[in-house]
Coordinates of C-alpha atoms in Angstrom, one line a residue:
X1 CA 18.5 19.6 -10.1
X2 CA 16.9 23.0 -10.1
X3 CA 13.4 21.4 -9.8
X4 CA 14.6 19.2 -6.9
X5 CA 16.1 22.2 -5.0
X6 CA 13.0 24.2 -5.6
X7 CA 10.8 21.4 -4.2
X8 CA 13.0 21.0 -1.1
X9 CA 12.9 24.8 -0.5
X10 CA 9.1 24.8 -0.9
X11 CA 8.7 22.0 1.6
X12 CA 11.0 23.6 4.1
X13 CA 9.0 26.9 3.7
X14 CA 5.7 25.2 4.3
X15 CA 7.1 23.3 7.3
X16 CA 8.5 26.5 8.7
X17 CA 5.1 28.1 8.5
X18 CA 3.6 25.2 10.5
X19 CA 6.4 25.4 13.1
X20 CA 5.9 29.2 13.5
X21 CA 2.2 28.8 14.1
X22 CA 2.6 25.9 16.5
X23 CA 5.0 27.4 19.1
X24 CA 6.4 30.5 20.7
X25 CA 8.1 33.3 18.8
X26 CA 11.4 32.1 17.5
X27 CA 14.0 33.6 15.2
X28 CA 13.7 32.9 11.5
X29 CA 16.8 30.7 11.8
X30 CA 15.4 28.6 14.6
X31 CA 12.1 28.2 12.7
X32 CA 14.0 27.1 9.6
X33 CA 16.1 24.6 11.4
X34 CA 13.2 23.1 13.3
X35 CA 11.2 22.9 10.1
X36 CA 14.0 21.2 8.2
X37 CA 14.6 18.8 11.1
X38 CA 10.8 17.9 11.1
X39 CA 10.7 17.4 7.4
X40 CA 13.9 15.2 7.3
X41 CA 12.5 13.1 10.1
X42 CA 9.2 12.5 8.3
X43 CA 11.0 11.9 5.0
X44 CA 13.2 9.1 6.4
X45 CA 12.0 5.4 6.4
X46 CA 10.9 4.2 9.8
X47 CA 10.0 1.0 11.7
X48 CA 7.0 0.3 9.5
X49 CA 9.1 0.4 6.3
X50 CA 11.0 -2.6 7.8
X51 CA 7.7 -4.5 7.7
X52 CA 7.2 -3.6 4.1
X53 CA 10.8 -4.6 3.3
X54 CA 10.0 -8.2 4.2
X55 CA 7.9 -8.4 1.0
X56 CA 10.9 -7.6 -1.3
X57 CA 12.0 -10.3 -3.7
X58 CA 10.8 -12.8 -6.3
X59 CA 7.7 -14.8 -5.4
X60 CA 5.5 -17.6 -6.7
X61 CA 1.9 -16.8 -6.0
X62 CA -1.1 -19.2 -5.7
X63 CA -4.1 -17.0 -6.5
X64 CA -7.6 -17.9 -5.6
X65 CA -10.5 -15.7 -6.8
X66 CA -14.2 -15.8 -5.9
X67 CA -16.2 -13.8 -8.4
X68 CA -19.5 -14.0 -6.6
X69 CA -20.9 -15.5 -3.3
X70 CA -21.6 -19.2 -3.8
X71 CA -19.5 -19.6 -6.9
X72 CA -16.6 -22.1 -7.1
X73 CA -13.3 -20.4 -6.8
X74 CA -10.9 -20.0 -9.7
X75 CA -7.3 -21.0 -8.8
X76 CA -4.3 -19.9 -10.8
X77 CA -0.5 -19.6 -10.4
X78 CA 1.2 -16.2 -10.7
X79 CA 4.6 -14.6 -10.4
X80 CA 5.4 -11.4 -8.5
X81 CA 8.5 -9.2 -8.5
X82 CA 8.6 -6.9 -5.5
X83 CA 11.3 -4.2 -5.4
X84 CA 12.0 -1.5 -2.8
X85 CA 12.3 1.9 -4.6
X86 CA 13.1 5.6 -3.8
X87 CA 15.5 4.9 -0.9
X88 CA 13.5 1.9 0.4
X89 CA 10.4 4.1 1.1
X90 CA 8.0 2.2 -1.2
X91 CA 7.5 -1.4 -2.4
X92 CA 6.8 -1.7 -6.1
X93 CA 5.0 -4.8 -7.2
X94 CA 4.9 -6.3 -10.7
X95 CA 2.5 -9.2 -10.9
X96 CA 1.6 -11.6 -13.8
X97 CA -0.7 -14.6 -14.1
X98 CA -3.8 -15.7 -16.0
X99 CA -7.5 -15.1 -15.1
X100 CA -10.2 -16.9 -17.1
X101 CA -7.6 -18.0 -19.5
X102 CA -6.5 -14.5 -20.3
X103 CA -3.2 -12.8 -19.4
X104 CA -3.4 -10.8 -16.2
X105 CA -0.9 -8.1 -15.3
X106 CA -0.9 -5.7 -12.3
X107 CA 1.2 -3.1 -10.7
X108 CA 1.1 -2.0 -7.1
X109 CA 2.9 0.3 -4.6
X110 CA 2.9 0.0 -0.9
X111 CA 4.2 2.6 1.5
X112 CA 3.9 4.0 5.0
X113 CA 3.0 7.7 5.3
X114 CA 4.8 8.8 8.4
X115 CA 2.9 12.1 8.5
X116 CA -0.5 10.5 8.2
X117 CA 0.5 7.5 10.3
X118 CA -0.9 4.9 8.0
X119 CA 0.0 2.4 5.3
X120 CA -1.1 3.4 1.7
X121 CA -1.5 0.9 -1.1
X122 CA -2.3 1.5 -4.7
X123 CA -3.2 -1.1 -7.4
X124 CA -3.8 -1.0 -11.2
X125 CA -4.2 -3.9 -13.6
X126 CA -5.2 -4.7 -17.2
X127 CA -8.7 -5.9 -16.1
X128 CA -9.9 -2.4 -15.5
X129 CA -9.1 1.3 -15.8
X130 CA -9.5 2.4 -12.2
X131 CA -7.0 2.8 -9.4
X132 CA -7.6 1.0 -6.1
X133 CA -6.3 2.9 -3.1
X134 CA -6.3 1.3 0.3
X135 CA -5.2 2.7 3.7
X136 CA -4.7 1.1 7.0
X137 CA -2.5 0.0 9.9
X138 CA -0.5 -3.0 11.2
X139 CA -0.7 -5.0 14.3
X140 CA 1.7 -4.2 17.2
X141 CA 3.9 -7.2 16.3
X142 CA 4.1 -6.1 12.7
X143 CA 2.8 -9.5 11.5
X144 CA -0.5 -8.3 10.1
X145 CA -1.3 -5.3 7.9
X146 CA -5.0 -4.4 7.5
X147 CA -6.2 -2.0 4.8
X148 CA -9.5 -0.6 3.8
X149 CA -10.6 0.9 0.5
X150 CA -13.4 0.9 -2.1
X151 CA -13.8 0.2 -5.7
X152 CA -16.6 0.3 -8.3
X153 CA -18.7 -2.8 -9.3
X154 CA -18.4 -2.9 -13.1
X155 CA -21.9 -4.4 -13.5
X156 CA -23.9 -2.1 -11.1
X157 CA -21.4 0.9 -11.0
X158 CA -22.0 1.0 -7.2
X159 CA -19.2 1.6 -4.7
X160 CA -18.1 -1.5 -2.9
X161 CA -16.1 -1.3 0.3
X162 CA -13.2 -3.7 0.6
X163 CA -10.9 -5.0 3.4
X164 CA -7.5 -6.5 2.8
X165 CA -5.4 -8.4 5.3
X166 CA -1.7 -9.3 4.8
X167 CA -0.3 -11.9 7.2
X168 CA 3.4 -12.8 7.5
X169 CA 4.3 -16.3 8.6
X170 CA 7.4 -17.6 10.4
X171 CA 9.0 -18.9 7.1
X172 CA 9.2 -15.4 5.5
X173 CA 6.2 -16.0 3.2
X174 CA 3.0 -14.0 3.3
X175 CA -0.8 -14.2 2.5
X176 CA -3.0 -11.5 1.2
X177 CA -6.8 -11.9 1.7
X178 CA -9.5 -9.5 0.5
X179 CA -13.2 -9.3 1.4
X180 CA -15.9 -7.1 -0.1
X181 CA -18.7 -5.7 2.1
X182 CA -22.1 -6.8 0.8
X183 CA -25.2 -4.6 0.9
X184 CA -26.6 -6.6 3.8
X185 CA -23.5 -5.8 5.9
X186 CA -21.9 -9.3 5.5
X187 CA -18.4 -9.8 4.0
X188 CA -17.7 -11.9 1.0
X189 CA -14.2 -13.2 0.5
X190 CA -13.2 -12.3 -3.1
X191 CA -9.4 -13.1 -3.2
X192 CA -6.6 -14.9 -1.6
X193 CA -2.9 -14.6 -2.7
X194 CA -0.4 -17.0 -1.1
X195 CA 3.2 -15.7 -1.7
X196 CA 6.1 -18.2 -1.5
X197 CA 9.6 -17.0 -1.9
X198 CA 11.5 -18.4 -5.0

């Protein structure tokens, strides 16, 4: 409890300093109230968190992977459990399937940073030791979320830029597609995950 109170006081103090620099001279009480109000506003879930909430639940996943341009895709079935956490601010994903006949398990988080004004997605799995971080925006109608990030190619150890697009359909299901940016500037589709609610 003490740590939580200390953290809140620190955030309020930082926000108060920002408010003081941004406006006219105000009393310490006015600055503190304005800072607390701004912090509370940015800490509360907003409209974009409603888009994320549509992904909560238990899902069957048809996963299609392309490991290199021109290769035949590998198709497998998976299961995903998506739970809203921390006051419905973030979506936590637990995914399980098989890839190349081996168990595949992954964990992800998706949130919307109201201060930065962008979606932030993280992903880890048992096929690597890195953390994929992607950031982006959604369409005006909230039906498409587009994220951009980068990861390392395990063979060449070069950085690969990636683009992910999540599309929601009228039945409440959704599709995640990912493309890698190739050295010649073209895009190569590497993954497609079709989520159907159980």
